[in-house]
Each structure stands twice: as C-alpha cells, then as structure tokens.
Amino acid sequence: MKTPTKAVIPVAGLGTRFLPATKAMPKEMLPLVDKPVIQYVVEESVRSGLTDILFVTGRDKYALENHFDSAEALESRLEEKGDDEKLALVQNPTHLGNIHYVRQGGAKGLGHAVLASRSFTGGEPFAVLLGDDVIEESSHLLERMIEVFVETQSSVVALVEVPMTEIHKYGSVKPAGQNGDVVSVSDFVEKPKAEVAPSNYAVIGRYILRPEILDIIETLEPGAGGEIQLTDALAIAARNPETSGGVVGVLFSGERYDAGDKLEYLKATIQLATKRDDLGADLLTWMKHFIADK
Ligand code: UTP
C-alpha cells in the first residue's frame, strides 16, 4: 500500500468535560499559551508529511474553520501598521496544508466520525489525529508510525504505558509480542475496568489506518457510551489479520496531553509556556515563589 499522505482530524465532539468553556466554543480552539490546540495538531500533521487534511466537523465549529481561513480586515490593518510579526501569526494557519471539511452529522462517536472520511480517503491508507491530543514536537511519533506502517503494512496505533488505575479512561490492547517499540496487537477493549484490562498499554490519539477499517466500522452497532467506537473496529481488525492486514502498536514514551481534560490542559499550558523564550523564565520564577508560599 502507498505511504499515507492524508490525515483525518475529527473535531465534531461535544467537549462536555470542559463545560462551560465549550458551550459556544469548540474545545479544539482552547489556547495552549497563545495558539489553539488544533493548530499544534495540524502543524504536527504537516511536519510528518501529511499535507492533505480533512476536518470532520459538527455544529458550532465555525471558529475552527475561520482560524484556518484568511482574515482580510485584520490582515490589512496589520499591513497598514507594518506589523509583520503579528501579520505572520495571523497568516501562518492559512498556509498549513490543504484543508478540507466534512460534517459528521451528529456526535455519534469517533468511529462514526472516521467513517465520514470515506470519499476523502478514497481507498488509501490514512492517518487519524485526534483534535484535542497534543504530542510533544520533538518526539516524531507520527513519522515513526508511518515508518512502521510502511514496514508492516498493518494498521498502526500509538500506545502509552499508564498505571492500571488509569486504564479505564482509555482503550487497552492485548499484546501478542513486542519487538523494540513495535507491539503486535491481538485484541482491544474500550475503557476497561482495571480487573479486566488486557494490559496497561493505552491507545492515544494517533492512528494510521488501512482502508478496510471503514468497511468494518460500517458493520458496527453502538458500543461503549452508546457511540460507534473506533476501538471496536480495531478489535475486529486485530482478531482477523488475514482479511484486515492486522494491527500493531508503536510504544510512545514522550510527552503528550489530552487537552480535552482540565488537569492535562493545565499541565500542557505550563509545560509549553516554560519552554518559551518570551515567558519561560518569568513564569518559572513566579511558580517557585507560588509553590514556596503553599
Ligand atoms: P473525545 O471523546 O475526547 O471528545 O473525542 P468529546 O466527546 O468531544 O469529549 P468529552 O468527553 O465530551 O469532553 C476525541 C476527539 O474526537 C472528536 C472530538 O472532537 C475530539 O477531538 N470526536 C468525538 C468527533 O469528532 N466525533 C465524535 O462523535 C466524538
């Protein structure tokens, strides 16, 4: 199969964990320091060579579409003032890849959102990047996953090791062998209780999928939470490697944040701000005083 060049970014979820902030604003537009979460995700996609990008959107996601479109009035104002630095900040998102949109037609689950990409992906393998999952820039996770896809020709998921007490928040995989950072996967369970989880290897929001996965999703009934789950389709693919091409995991040990979770969002904001030349030193000094006073 050809090397993937297309990325699907589902952003149609309701973001209920972040209410009331997400009542009228997409959670993917929450800023991490001064850049919306979704821009980090799109930049990662483009950096990894996935320049054809499809957003699977829903109701009330106009702010997100506007962010990747030109803003004529603002741009002319900054041009008149000769403020090239701010002008570049406004224009940068417009030049990131070829962005396309499709509506999901109701937040019926991640599997359902991925299925909406069928005509865009057109029978090719493709990447899925969750619009609220931020991966540390220096980690090159997606590039590694593409490499593993090319080598194995199996669908690839990203895995992190989590404490068993946390596994109920994730999809968990049943490993069937491991070679370096590549794990063969024989089954998946979505959000299992610790007692029944097949391992503490948790699936995070990056996938390289063979096109057969879309046919599998089409056969699914709603699963956990009454939603069409991508994990359920991956489980069928992992159990039937002869027809689906199988599934492997890439074990990731770098930094990542689920920016749709309040605590993780705060950690991401602090981590990214402390790395900034313009903010890091002052923020760290303030944090040391703040902690010393607690
Ligand atoms: P989440 O499960 O984190 O999103 O999905 P959610 O449902 O919006 O969040 P909470 O739990 O209510 O706070 C991960 C990604 O998949 C998208 C979301 O927008 C998010 O970027 N998603 C989820 C869809 O596009 N459609 C869906 O039906 C569900």
Short mmCIF file of C-alpha atoms and ligand atoms in Angstrom, two decimals:
data_model
loop_
_atom_site.label_atom_id
_atom_site.label_comp_id
_atom_site.label_asym_id
_atom_site.label_seq_id
_atom_site.Cartn_x
_atom_site.Cartn_y
_atom_site.Cartn_z
CA MET A 1 0.00 0.00 0.00
CA LYS A 2 1.17 3.57 -0.68
CA THR A 3 2.72 5.71 2.05
CA PRO A 4 -0.11 7.71 3.68
CA THR A 5 -0.33 11.41 2.75
CA LYS A 6 -3.83 12.12 4.06
CA ALA A 7 -4.85 12.97 7.60
CA VAL A 8 -8.32 12.94 9.12
CA ILE A 9 -8.82 15.13 12.18
CA PRO A 10 -12.16 14.56 13.96
CA VAL A 11 -13.29 17.71 15.76
CA ALA A 12 -17.04 17.13 16.00
CA GLY A 13 -17.18 16.07 19.66
CA LEU A 14 -19.19 17.97 22.24
CA GLY A 15 -16.34 18.59 24.69
CA THR A 16 -18.53 18.02 27.76
CA ARG A 17 -15.53 17.60 30.08
CA PHE A 18 -14.67 21.24 29.50
CA LEU A 19 -18.04 22.90 30.07
CA PRO A 20 -18.92 25.74 30.36
CA ALA A 21 -15.93 26.89 28.25
CA THR A 22 -17.07 24.65 25.39
CA LYS A 23 -20.72 25.71 25.41
CA ALA A 24 -20.22 28.09 22.46
CA MET A 25 -16.59 27.42 21.54
CA PRO A 26 -15.01 24.21 20.19
CA LYS A 27 -12.66 22.64 22.73
CA GLU A 28 -10.07 22.30 19.96
CA MET A 29 -9.93 26.13 19.84
CA LEU A 30 -8.88 26.47 23.51
CA PRO A 31 -5.46 28.14 23.53
CA LEU A 32 -2.29 26.49 24.81
CA VAL A 33 -0.45 29.70 25.72
CA ASP A 34 -1.41 31.71 22.59
CA LYS A 35 -2.10 29.08 19.93
CA PRO A 36 -5.27 26.97 19.67
CA VAL A 37 -4.85 23.27 20.45
CA ILE A 38 -5.90 22.35 16.91
CA GLN A 39 -3.06 24.35 15.34
CA TYR A 40 -0.49 22.20 17.19
CA VAL A 41 -2.21 19.11 15.76
CA VAL A 42 -2.30 20.44 12.19
CA GLU A 43 1.35 21.53 12.41
CA GLU A 44 2.31 18.02 13.55
CA SER A 45 0.42 16.51 10.61
CA VAL A 46 2.13 18.77 8.05
CA ARG A 47 5.57 18.20 9.66
CA SER A 48 5.03 14.45 9.23
CA GLY A 49 4.30 14.81 5.51
CA LEU A 50 0.50 14.55 5.83
CA THR A 51 -0.45 17.71 3.99
CA ASP A 52 -3.96 16.76 2.80
CA ILE A 53 -6.10 17.27 5.85
CA LEU A 54 -9.80 16.60 6.41
CA PHE A 55 -11.56 18.08 9.43
CA VAL A 56 -14.63 16.13 10.45
CA THR A 57 -16.66 18.94 11.99
CA GLY A 58 -20.07 19.47 13.52
CA ARG A 59 -22.45 22.21 14.61
CA ASP A 60 -20.89 25.34 16.16
CA LYS A 61 -17.35 24.71 14.86
CA TYR A 62 -17.18 27.89 12.73
CA ALA A 63 -14.40 29.39 14.88
CA LEU A 64 -12.20 26.48 13.89
CA GLU A 65 -12.88 26.93 10.16
CA ASN A 66 -12.24 30.68 10.45
CA HIS A 67 -8.90 30.05 12.16
CA PHE A 68 -7.55 28.29 9.06
CA ASP A 69 -9.03 30.85 6.64
CA SER A 70 -7.72 34.32 5.81
CA ALA A 71 -8.89 37.25 7.97
CA GLU A 72 -8.89 40.11 5.47
CA ALA A 73 -9.79 43.06 7.73
CA LEU A 74 -7.28 42.05 10.39
CA GLU A 75 -4.56 41.37 7.82
CA SER A 76 -5.00 44.77 6.04
CA ARG A 77 -4.93 46.55 9.40
CA LEU A 78 -1.65 44.87 10.39
CA GLU A 79 -0.21 45.53 6.90
CA GLU A 80 -1.08 49.25 7.22
CA LYS A 81 0.69 49.33 10.59
CA GLY A 82 3.70 47.46 9.18
CA ASP A 83 3.41 44.87 11.98
CA ASP A 84 4.95 41.95 10.07
CA GLU A 85 5.40 39.77 13.14
CA LYS A 86 1.69 39.74 14.03
CA LEU A 87 0.74 39.51 10.36
CA ALA A 88 2.76 36.28 10.10
CA LEU A 89 0.96 34.89 13.18
CA VAL A 90 -2.40 35.60 11.54
CA GLN A 91 -1.39 34.21 8.16
CA ASN A 92 0.51 31.08 9.26
CA PRO A 93 -2.53 28.82 9.84
CA THR A 94 -3.84 29.66 6.34
CA HIS A 95 -0.76 28.18 4.71
CA LEU A 96 -0.76 24.86 6.60
CA GLY A 97 -1.52 22.06 4.13
CA ASN A 98 -4.65 21.62 2.02
CA ILE A 99 -7.56 21.70 4.42
CA HIS A 100 -10.95 20.16 3.62
CA TYR A 101 -14.11 19.85 5.68
CA VAL A 102 -16.93 17.36 6.06
CA ARG A 103 -19.76 17.38 8.61
CA GLN A 104 -20.22 14.30 10.79
CA GLY A 105 -23.99 14.73 11.18
CA GLY A 106 -24.16 14.31 14.95
CA ALA A 107 -21.51 13.36 17.52
CA LYS A 108 -22.17 9.60 17.29
CA GLY A 109 -18.68 8.52 18.25
CA LEU A 110 -15.11 8.51 16.95
CA GLY A 111 -15.71 5.52 14.64
CA HIS A 112 -18.67 7.33 13.09
CA ALA A 113 -16.54 10.48 12.62
CA VAL A 114 -13.79 8.47 10.88
CA LEU A 115 -16.36 6.87 8.56
CA ALA A 116 -17.30 10.36 7.30
CA SER A 117 -13.83 10.50 5.67
CA ARG A 118 -14.56 7.72 3.16
CA SER A 119 -14.73 9.77 -0.05
CA PHE A 120 -11.71 11.87 1.03
CA THR A 121 -9.51 8.87 1.76
CA GLY A 122 -10.68 7.07 -1.41
CA GLY A 123 -9.40 3.58 -0.62
CA GLU A 124 -5.94 4.76 0.53
CA PRO A 125 -4.38 4.25 3.95
CA PHE A 126 -4.73 7.40 6.08
CA ALA A 127 -3.79 8.89 9.43
CA VAL A 128 -6.24 9.93 12.15
CA LEU A 129 -5.14 12.61 14.63
CA LEU A 130 -7.48 13.43 17.49
CA GLY A 131 -8.07 17.16 17.54
CA ASP A 132 -7.51 17.53 21.29
CA ASP A 133 -4.43 15.32 21.72
CA VAL A 134 -1.16 17.25 21.71
CA ILE A 135 2.14 15.42 21.19
CA GLU A 136 5.49 16.97 22.07
CA GLU A 137 7.03 18.40 18.89
CA SER A 138 10.45 16.75 19.29
CA SER A 139 9.05 13.20 19.63
CA HIS A 140 8.38 12.43 15.91
CA LEU A 141 5.72 9.89 16.90
CA LEU A 142 3.68 10.22 13.72
CA GLU A 143 6.74 9.86 11.47
CA ARG A 144 7.66 6.67 13.36
CA MET A 145 4.10 5.33 12.95
CA ILE A 146 4.21 5.98 9.20
CA GLU A 147 7.57 4.16 9.03
CA VAL A 148 6.09 1.18 10.91
CA PHE A 149 3.06 1.16 8.60
CA VAL A 150 5.34 1.02 5.55
CA GLU A 151 7.32 -1.87 7.11
CA THR A 152 4.42 -3.94 8.46
CA GLN A 153 1.50 -2.92 6.16
CA SER A 154 -0.71 -3.26 9.26
CA SER A 155 -2.86 -0.53 10.81
CA VAL A 156 -0.82 1.25 13.49
CA VAL A 157 -2.00 2.67 16.83
CA ALA A 158 0.00 4.79 19.29
CA LEU A 159 0.39 3.29 22.77
CA VAL A 160 1.49 4.65 26.12
CA GLU A 161 2.01 2.76 29.36
CA VAL A 162 -0.35 4.04 32.06
CA PRO A 163 -0.89 2.99 35.69
CA MET A 164 -3.62 0.30 35.91
CA THR A 165 -5.70 2.78 37.95
CA GLU A 166 -5.93 4.98 34.82
CA ILE A 167 -6.65 2.35 32.18
CA HIS A 168 -10.45 2.79 32.43
CA LYS A 169 -10.06 6.15 30.64
CA TYR A 170 -8.50 4.57 27.52
CA GLY A 171 -8.74 1.76 25.01
CA SER A 172 -6.47 -1.07 26.23
CA VAL A 173 -4.68 -3.56 23.96
CA LYS A 174 -3.91 -7.26 24.30
CA PRO A 175 -0.25 -7.55 23.24
CA ALA A 176 0.83 -10.66 21.34
CA GLY A 177 4.57 -9.93 21.19
CA GLN A 178 6.96 -7.00 21.09
CA ASN A 179 10.00 -6.07 19.02
CA GLY A 180 11.61 -2.83 20.26
CA ASP A 181 8.90 -0.18 20.22
CA VAL A 182 6.57 -2.22 17.97
CA VAL A 183 3.85 -4.26 19.71
CA SER A 184 1.73 -6.88 17.89
CA VAL A 185 -1.88 -6.44 18.96
CA SER A 186 -4.36 -9.32 19.10
CA ASP A 187 -7.32 -7.51 20.70
CA PHE A 188 -8.64 -4.21 22.12
CA VAL A 189 -11.04 -3.36 24.93
CA GLU A 190 -12.51 0.16 25.16
CA LYS A 191 -12.34 1.80 28.63
CA PRO A 192 -11.99 -1.45 30.64
CA LYS A 193 -12.06 -1.74 34.42
CA ALA A 194 -8.55 -2.46 35.75
CA GLU A 195 -9.54 -6.06 36.69
CA VAL A 196 -10.42 -6.98 33.11
CA ALA A 197 -7.96 -4.81 31.16
CA PRO A 198 -5.74 -6.98 28.91
CA SER A 199 -2.69 -4.74 29.64
CA ASN A 200 -1.69 -1.27 30.80
CA TYR A 201 -0.87 -0.29 27.20
CA ALA A 202 -3.31 2.51 26.43
CA VAL A 203 -4.28 3.79 22.99
CA ILE A 204 -3.72 7.53 22.43
CA GLY A 205 -4.97 9.79 19.67
CA ARG A 206 -2.81 8.94 16.67
CA TYR A 207 -3.61 6.17 14.17
CA ILE A 208 -2.50 5.03 10.72
CA LEU A 209 -5.37 3.02 9.28
CA ARG A 210 -5.75 0.66 6.38
CA PRO A 211 -8.87 1.47 4.33
CA GLU A 212 -10.52 -1.87 5.32
CA ILE A 213 -11.23 -0.32 8.72
CA LEU A 214 -14.02 1.77 7.13
CA ASP A 215 -15.84 -1.39 5.96
CA ILE A 216 -15.57 -2.76 9.49
CA ILE A 217 -16.92 0.46 11.05
CA GLU A 218 -19.94 0.25 8.75
CA THR A 219 -20.91 -3.08 10.34
CA LEU A 220 -20.70 -1.81 13.94
CA GLU A 221 -23.53 -1.31 16.40
CA PRO A 222 -23.09 1.44 19.04
CA GLY A 223 -20.63 0.30 21.74
CA ALA A 224 -19.38 1.93 24.98
CA GLY A 225 -21.32 5.12 25.82
CA GLY A 226 -23.84 4.34 23.04
CA GLU A 227 -21.28 5.56 20.44
CA ILE A 228 -19.80 3.94 17.32
CA GLN A 229 -16.30 3.24 18.64
CA LEU A 230 -13.14 3.18 16.52
CA THR A 231 -11.68 0.82 19.13
CA ASP A 232 -14.39 -1.77 18.34
CA ALA A 233 -13.40 -1.71 14.67
CA LEU A 234 -9.71 -2.03 15.59
CA ALA A 235 -10.58 -5.04 17.78
CA ILE A 236 -12.23 -6.78 14.80
CA ALA A 237 -9.21 -5.92 12.61
CA ALA A 238 -6.77 -7.25 15.24
CA ARG A 239 -8.72 -10.53 15.59
CA ASN A 240 -8.88 -11.02 11.79
CA PRO A 241 -5.43 -10.11 10.44
CA GLU A 242 -5.82 -12.25 7.28
CA THR A 243 -8.66 -10.03 5.97
CA SER A 244 -7.79 -6.72 7.65
CA GLY A 245 -3.97 -6.64 7.49
CA GLY A 246 -3.77 -6.77 11.29
CA VAL A 247 -2.90 -4.09 13.87
CA VAL A 248 0.36 -3.16 15.56
CA GLY A 249 1.16 -0.54 18.20
CA VAL A 250 4.06 1.89 18.47
CA LEU A 251 5.03 2.39 22.09
CA PHE A 252 5.49 6.09 22.85
CA SER A 253 7.32 7.41 25.89
CA GLY A 254 7.44 11.15 25.10
CA GLU A 255 5.18 13.90 26.38
CA ARG A 256 1.52 14.09 25.33
CA TYR A 257 -1.51 15.87 26.65
CA ASP A 258 -5.21 15.24 26.35
CA ALA A 259 -6.12 18.92 26.13
CA GLY A 260 -9.81 17.99 26.46
CA ASP A 261 -9.15 17.08 30.11
CA LYS A 262 -8.87 20.02 32.54
CA LEU A 263 -5.84 18.87 34.53
CA GLU A 264 -3.94 17.75 31.43
CA TYR A 265 -4.79 21.05 29.77
CA LEU A 266 -3.29 23.00 32.67
CA LYS A 267 -0.15 20.83 32.63
CA ALA A 268 0.23 21.35 28.86
CA THR A 269 -0.15 25.12 29.22
CA ILE A 270 2.53 25.30 31.93
CA GLN A 271 4.90 22.91 30.16
CA LEU A 272 4.68 24.79 26.84
CA ALA A 273 4.89 28.23 28.48
CA THR A 274 8.01 27.32 30.46
CA LYS A 275 9.75 26.38 27.19
CA ARG A 276 9.05 29.79 25.63
CA ASP A 277 11.84 32.37 25.37
CA ASP A 278 9.43 35.24 26.00
CA LEU A 279 7.62 33.73 29.01
CA GLY A 280 9.54 30.75 30.45
CA ALA A 281 11.98 32.44 32.84
CA ASP A 282 9.39 34.82 34.36
CA LEU A 283 6.81 32.05 34.72
CA LEU A 284 9.27 29.71 36.45
CA THR A 285 10.34 32.43 38.89
CA TRP A 286 6.70 33.13 39.73
CA MET A 287 5.92 29.39 40.09
CA LYS A 288 8.81 28.87 42.53
CA HIS A 289 7.50 31.72 44.74
CA PHE A 290 3.93 30.49 44.39
CA ILE A 291 4.84 26.93 45.43
CA ALA A 292 7.06 28.11 48.28
CA ASP A 293 4.05 30.04 49.70
CA LYS A 294 1.72 26.99 49.58
P1 UTP B 1 -13.42 12.82 22.89
O1 UTP B 1 -14.18 11.66 23.36
O2 UTP B 1 -12.27 13.33 23.68
O3 UTP B 1 -14.35 14.09 22.60
O4 UTP B 1 -13.01 12.59 21.38
P2 UTP B 1 -15.69 14.62 23.19
O5 UTP B 1 -16.77 13.63 23.11
O6 UTP B 1 -15.87 15.93 22.49
O7 UTP B 1 -15.23 14.93 24.69
P3 UTP B 1 -15.99 14.91 26.08
O8 UTP B 1 -15.67 13.54 26.65
O9 UTP B 1 -17.46 15.16 25.84
O10 UTP B 1 -15.34 16.01 26.85
C1 UTP B 1 -11.71 12.80 20.84
C2 UTP B 1 -11.76 13.60 19.54
O11 UTP B 1 -12.71 13.05 18.64
C3 UTP B 1 -13.67 14.00 18.24
C4 UTP B 1 -13.61 15.10 19.31
O12 UTP B 1 -13.95 16.37 18.75
C5 UTP B 1 -12.17 15.06 19.78
O13 UTP B 1 -11.32 15.92 19.04
N1 UTP B 1 -14.99 13.37 18.13
C6 UTP B 1 -15.51 12.63 19.14
C7 UTP B 1 -15.72 13.56 16.96
O14 UTP B 1 -15.26 14.23 16.01
N2 UTP B 1 -16.97 12.99 16.87
C8 UTP B 1 -17.50 12.25 17.87
O15 UTP B 1 -18.64 11.78 17.70
C9 UTP B 1 -16.75 12.06 19.04
#
